[in-house]
Amino acid sequence: MITCLGDVFFPEVGVAMVRLLRRLGVELDFPEAQTCCGMPLFNSGYHHDAAEVAARTVKLFERAEHVVVPSGSCAWMVKAEYPGLLKHDPALRAAAESLARRTRELSQFIVEVLGVTRIESSFAGKVTYHDSCHLLRGLGESSSPRALLRGVPGVELVELPGADQCCGFGGSFSVRLPEVSSAILEKKLGNVEATGARCLVACDAGCLMQMGGGLTRRASRVKAVHLAQVLAGEVEA
Amino acid sequence: MSDTALRAPFPERAGAALKDTFLQEALTIATTKFIDLRRESFAGFPQGEALRDQARAIKEATLQRLDAHLERLADNVERLGGVVHWATTADEAREIVLRLARERGVRMAVKSKSMATEEIDLNEALEHAGVTAVETDLGEYIIQLAHEKPSHIIAPAIHKTKGQVAELFSRELRGEFPADPEVLTAVARKALREKFLQADMGITGANFAVADTGTVVLVTNEGNGRMVTSLPRIHVALMGIEKVIPSMSDLVVFLAILARSATGQKLSSYTTLVRGPRRAGELEGPQEFHLILLDNGRSRQIASTLREALYCLRCGACLNVCPVYRQIGGHAYGHTYPGPIGILLTAMLKGNESVRELAHASSLCGACKDVCPVRIDIPRMLVELREHLDREKIAPWSERVVFRAFRRLLMSETAFRVSARAGRLLQKPFVRQGRLRGLPLLLGRWTRTRDLPPVASRTFRERWKDLR
Amino acid sequence: MTARADFLARIRREVAKAPGQFAASAVPRPPHPGAAAEAIRRELTERWPQALERFREEFERIAGVFHRVPTLEAVPSVIAAIARERGASRLVTWDPAALGFDPGPVLSRDGLVVAAVRAGQEDDAARERHRAEAAAAQIGVTGADFALAETGTLILLSGAGRPRSTSLLPDVHVAVFGRDRLLETLEQVGVMLEALHADADRSMSGAMINFITGPSRTADIELTLTRGVHGPKEVHAIFVEAP
């Protein structure tokens, strides 16, 4: 599941993920009719609409043994919210529960399903990691991404102070309350730059859009990248 | 915040708070400290997680038989010689207190901190009726002198720096006081000691009320809670109906986690259990005890999606970790209860229309749910609230149109692909150094402060055929 | 004001509409609280030294001042020393019958004015006199009904001869207790409270129970901790070893 933001704005992340997983021996398919998990609709309260998108998505991935998502929030949406959204139709609900079981965020897939934590990558340098809210609190995941980063021989992982604090994206929040969103972002980027890292790593396109957008706007030397890009050695200089 | 400022739309109020450097400094200091204190406290407390689960279960179990517990509570209070009053609305609650004050010749009342009394605007009503109402909690005393409302559920004056407090005291109490918390506290101690000894009535809230025994429980630190319930001749306790718990065995579960969640203390300095008016052999204590049970919109939530919000212990932990509260403080929310739980409580007490903007004052990060001692799923309820705003057509129709259109886009791969291509074309004038800047309209709100990545020259699905 | 029946009926209606979020129960009450309380007391007669150690640790952690004396006879001179150190001249104490000893004679010899409450004198004149004495005293001396080790908390029941303000109005509060008062956990406190209230009229002569965990404090100004807001600035615990 590539995600809507991933498809349109960060295709390089999807490409890195594909190359990485193939290198790890995984056979991949991309159901081309996919669009979005529907979370933006859900979070803004448009649940009827979100349920329609969920029903469509559930059918698209019926035959996949595993569904891998390079985004904590989208994986969370599928695993935590799809069954509830589709609870009024027993068949769809069962399908949603099945999909929820088969879906994992990328780092969780690599560590839990493939059992891999050490990946050789051409990437080298100091990085710092931001815990996306839905990956951290929704899926309870903070160790797999760090384990994978530490497992790359050339990577030095520096803990980000306040790593577990929100970056201020929050979906439509970022444009409904842009000043508050930006103030939250400022705090985050202050911490990021203080680490002296070359790259800020995250597992969520929304966070990367927000933090990356802030970093380039202030002409920072820090680059915001996705975990997949680091592991696949596909970070642009 | 002035009244005109409060009538401005929420984004404006938030914007003003962001520009207030005093406030920003105060908020950062206070919330960071609270966060660290709470974390430390729970780190050394492995039983904490099980106790939180237990506390949540007690609250839910109590709601399932709320009427029975309230009935038992009332019977026990009356058996002890207390008087129970039943206030469906804020108006009724105010009337009860005013009538009591009138009938008993009350000229001055001393108050221990009570958010419930803030909720019903009791102080104004008392002042209007010619009764002097003195706030005795230091933070409440400060904001009373400043003619402001509390900005945090447990630390009402947290938006003020010590310099501001010193200035305030010097002006209102006619003295020259340095910006030293020790000195300022001593000033308040002296000024308020006299009031405690002279007041006719003591007014409190209630953190808990034990149905089994008719006991009202106050969790405090300063000693004012003890003063106002022991020195004046009348004690009035105003209590939301959701504060009742079944037994003393339940009470100690909450005591074990409440102070830790609020301030990182194992227990607050004082936990006071009040069982009616003074007994026959007591030298001290009020002759009269009145318990006012307040509904004010709470019962309506029992069967609604906001039910869990009734578990709230008013500890303030969710405020301290909320990225939004930490940036804008309590006043910008514009209602009695700020922060994540405040949005839910406001909807509960004033209806969904009152939170049409506030329901979106959250990035749904979930930090609040993480720290809530009774594990209230605040993000879920905020999303439910947003769903109500859509369903009840409170959300602006322009927004609903946009989201409906967005859904149509997501339901069709063709539409999705075509939109991406259209975006690629339309964005051309705005691409600077590989980034989007200066976008118009809604997206302009983003690009004012942040870059946007452009729509990729080849989307993932366009590249898939080469990857396959 | 709404009538009780209408108020409760409304709640009953709402409760009936709601199935509840999940199956939940409150904490089960001890079926025989008196026996359960007895059992705890028996256990503590064995474990009191450890409980005391823990109490002392926690009490000092929250700025309590801990003293230990071999017998009740030694207590008054400790109080006198505290008074000297604080430059105090007036004290107020619980009824010596409630304290288990009378510090009056020793303290008066030191030139201190001691106002001891006497149970059985509860007319308005006595009330006024007591209020004036309590307000003027610099030190208040009480017993403690329980001493909770887990948190360093003193638990005081109000009642005849044991007024509420003795531990509240003076700047310094001194509490005297022995090994039979020690409890280890909040959970045990719960059992004790159940037992007390099972027979409330007999076990409690007052309407208030106070848990006192250190001196009065606030952090309302910039989260800077200050002590002695409205209640005492200092709390002393005098533990008497002799059983």
Coordinates of N, CA and C in Angstrom, one line a residue, chain C residues 48-137:
Chain C
W48 N 6.6 -4.1 61.6 CA 6.6 -2.6 61.9 C 8.0 -2.0 61.7
P49 N 9.1 -2.7 62.0 CA 10.4 -2.0 61.8 C 10.6 -1.6 60.4
Q50 N 10.3 -2.5 59.4 CA 10.5 -2.2 58.0 C 9.5 -1.1 57.6
A51 N 8.3 -1.1 58.1 CA 7.3 -0.1 57.8 C 7.8 1.3 58.3
L52 N 8.4 1.3 59.5 CA 8.9 2.5 60.0 C 10.0 3.1 59.2
E53 N 10.9 2.2 58.8 CA 12.0 2.6 57.9 C 11.5 3.3 56.7
R54 N 10.6 2.6 56.0 CA 10.0 3.2 54.8 C 9.3 4.5 55.1
F55 N 8.5 4.5 56.2 CA 7.8 5.8 56.6 C 8.8 6.9 56.7
R56 N 9.9 6.6 57.4 CA 10.9 7.7 57.6 C 11.5 8.2 56.3
E57 N 11.8 7.3 55.4 CA 12.3 7.6 54.1 C 11.4 8.5 53.3
E58 N 10.1 8.1 53.3 CA 9.1 8.9 52.5 C 8.8 10.2 53.2
F59 N 8.7 10.2 54.5 CA 8.4 11.4 55.2 C 9.5 12.4 55.0
E60 N 10.7 12.0 55.1 CA 11.8 12.9 54.9 C 11.9 13.4 53.5
R61 N 11.5 12.5 52.5 CA 11.5 12.9 51.1 C 10.6 14.1 50.9
I62 N 9.5 14.2 51.6 CA 8.6 15.3 51.4 C 8.8 16.4 52.5
A63 N 10.0 16.5 53.0 CA 10.4 17.5 53.9 C 9.9 17.4 55.3
G64 N 9.5 16.2 55.7 CA 9.0 16.0 57.1 C 10.3 15.8 57.9
V65 N 10.2 16.2 59.2 CA 11.3 16.1 60.1 C 11.0 14.9 61.1
F66 N 11.8 13.9 61.1 CA 11.5 12.7 61.8 C 12.3 12.6 63.1
H67 N 11.7 12.2 64.2 CA 12.3 12.0 65.5 C 12.0 10.7 66.0
R68 N 12.9 10.1 66.8 CA 12.6 8.8 67.4 C 13.0 8.8 68.9
V69 N 12.0 8.5 69.7 CA 12.3 8.4 71.2 C 12.0 7.1 71.8
P70 N 12.6 6.7 72.9 CA 12.3 5.4 73.4 C 11.0 5.3 74.1
T71 N 10.5 6.3 74.8 CA 9.3 6.3 75.6 C 8.5 7.6 75.5
L72 N 7.3 7.5 75.9 CA 6.4 8.7 75.9 C 7.0 9.8 76.7
E73 N 7.6 9.4 77.8 CA 8.2 10.4 78.7 C 9.2 11.3 78.0
A74 N 9.8 10.8 77.0 CA 10.9 11.6 76.3 C 10.3 12.6 75.3
V75 N 9.0 12.4 75.0 CA 8.4 13.3 73.9 C 8.4 14.8 74.3
P76 N 8.0 15.2 75.4 CA 7.9 16.6 75.7 C 9.2 17.4 75.5
S77 N 10.3 16.8 75.9 CA 11.6 17.5 75.7 C 11.9 17.7 74.2
V78 N 11.5 16.7 73.4 CA 11.7 16.9 71.9 C 10.9 18.1 71.4
I79 N 9.7 18.1 71.9 CA 8.8 19.3 71.5 C 9.4 20.6 72.0
A80 N 9.9 20.6 73.2 CA 10.5 21.8 73.8 C 11.7 22.2 72.9
A81 N 12.5 21.2 72.4 CA 13.6 21.6 71.6 C 13.2 22.2 70.3
I82 N 12.1 21.6 69.7 CA 11.6 22.2 68.5 C 11.1 23.6 68.7
A83 N 10.5 23.8 69.8 CA 10.0 25.2 70.2 C 11.1 26.2 70.3
R84 N 12.2 25.7 71.0 CA 13.3 26.6 71.2 C 13.9 27.0 69.8
E85 N 14.1 25.9 69.0 CA 14.8 26.2 67.7 C 14.0 27.1 66.8
R86 N 12.6 27.1 67.0 CA 11.8 27.9 66.1 C 11.5 29.2 66.8
G87 N 12.0 29.4 68.0 CA 11.6 30.6 68.8 C 10.1 30.7 69.1
A88 N 9.5 29.5 69.3 CA 8.1 29.5 69.5 C 7.8 29.7 71.0
S89 N 6.7 30.4 71.3 CA 6.3 30.6 72.7 C 4.9 30.0 73.0
R90 N 4.1 29.8 72.0 CA 2.8 29.3 72.3 C 2.5 28.0 71.5
L91 N 1.9 27.0 72.2 CA 1.5 25.8 71.6 C 0.0 25.5 71.9
V92 N -0.5 24.7 71.0 CA -1.9 24.2 71.2 C -1.8 22.7 71.0
T93 N -2.5 21.9 71.9 CA -2.4 20.5 71.7 C -3.8 19.8 71.8
W94 N -3.8 18.6 71.3 CA -5.0 17.8 71.5 C -5.2 17.5 73.0
D95 N -6.4 17.1 73.4 CA -6.6 16.6 74.7 C -5.6 15.6 75.1
P96 N -4.9 15.7 76.2 CA -3.9 14.7 76.6 C -4.5 13.3 76.6
A97 N -5.8 13.2 76.9 CA -6.4 11.8 76.8 C -6.3 11.3 75.4
A98 N -6.4 12.1 74.4 CA -6.3 11.7 73.0 C -4.9 11.5 72.6
L99 N -4.0 12.3 73.2 CA -2.5 12.2 72.9 C -1.9 10.9 73.5
G100 N -2.4 10.6 74.7 CA -1.8 9.5 75.4 C -0.8 10.0 76.4
F101 N -0.5 11.3 76.5 CA 0.4 11.8 77.4 C 0.1 13.3 77.5
D102 N 0.7 13.9 78.6 CA 0.4 15.4 78.8 C 1.7 16.1 78.7
P103 N 2.0 16.9 77.6 CA 3.2 17.6 77.5 C 3.2 18.9 78.3
G104 N 2.0 19.3 78.8 CA 1.8 20.6 79.5 C 2.9 20.9 80.5
P105 N 3.0 20.0 81.6 CA 3.9 20.3 82.7 C 5.4 20.6 82.2
V106 N 5.9 19.7 81.4 CA 7.3 19.9 81.0 C 7.5 21.2 80.2
L107 N 6.5 21.4 79.3 CA 6.7 22.6 78.4 C 6.5 23.9 79.2
S108 N 5.5 23.9 80.1 CA 5.3 25.1 80.9 C 6.6 25.5 81.7
R109 N 7.3 24.4 82.2 CA 8.5 24.7 82.9 C 9.5 25.4 82.0
D110 N 9.4 25.2 80.7 CA 10.3 25.9 79.8 C 9.8 27.2 79.4
G111 N 8.7 27.6 80.1 CA 8.2 29.0 79.8 C 7.3 29.0 78.6
L112 N 6.8 27.9 78.1 CA 6.0 27.9 77.0 C 4.5 27.9 77.4
V113 N 3.7 28.6 76.6 CA 2.3 28.6 77.0 C 1.6 27.5 76.2
V114 N 1.0 26.6 76.9 CA 0.4 25.4 76.2 C -1.1 25.4 76.4
A115 N -1.9 25.5 75.3 CA -3.3 25.4 75.4 C -3.8 24.0 75.0
A116 N -4.2 23.3 76.0 CA -4.6 21.9 75.7 C -6.2 21.9 75.6
V117 N -6.6 21.2 74.6 CA -8.1 21.1 74.4 C -8.6 20.1 75.4
R118 N -9.8 20.3 75.9 CA -10.4 19.3 76.8 C -11.7 18.8 76.2
A119 N -11.8 17.5 75.9 CA -13.0 17.0 75.4 C -14.1 17.2 76.4
G120 N -15.3 17.5 75.9 CA -16.5 17.7 76.8 C -16.8 19.1 77.0
Q121 N -15.9 20.1 76.5 CA -16.3 21.5 76.6 C -16.5 22.0 75.2
E122 N -17.7 21.9 74.8 CA -18.0 22.3 73.4 C -19.1 23.4 73.3
D123 N -19.0 24.4 74.2 CA -20.0 25.5 74.0 C -19.4 26.6 73.2
D124 N -20.2 27.6 72.9 CA -19.6 28.7 72.0 C -18.5 29.4 72.6
A125 N -18.5 29.6 73.9 CA -17.3 30.3 74.5 C -16.1 29.5 74.4
A126 N -16.2 28.1 74.6 CA -15.0 27.3 74.4 C -14.5 27.3 73.0
R127 N -15.5 27.4 72.1 CA -15.1 27.4 70.6 C -14.3 28.7 70.3
E128 N -14.8 29.8 70.8 CA -14.1 31.0 70.5 C -12.7 31.1 71.1
R129 N -12.7 30.6 72.3 CA -11.4 30.6 73.0 C -10.4 29.7 72.3
H130 N -10.9 28.5 71.9 CA -10.0 27.6 71.2 C -9.5 28.2 69.9
R131 N -10.4 28.8 69.2 CA -10.0 29.4 67.9 C -8.9 30.5 68.1
A132 N -9.1 31.3 69.1 CA -8.0 32.3 69.4 C -6.7 31.6 69.7
E133 N -6.8 30.6 70.5 CA -5.5 29.9 71.0 C -4.9 29.2 69.8
A134 N -5.7 28.6 68.9 CA -5.1 27.9 67.8 C -4.5 28.9 66.8
A135 N -5.2 30.0 66.6 CA -4.6 31.0 65.7 C -3.4 31.7 66.2
A136 N -3.2 31.7 67.5 CA -2.0 32.4 68.1 C -0.9 31.4 68.3
A137 N -1.1 30.1 68.3 CA 0.0 29.2 68.6 C 0.9 29.0 67.4

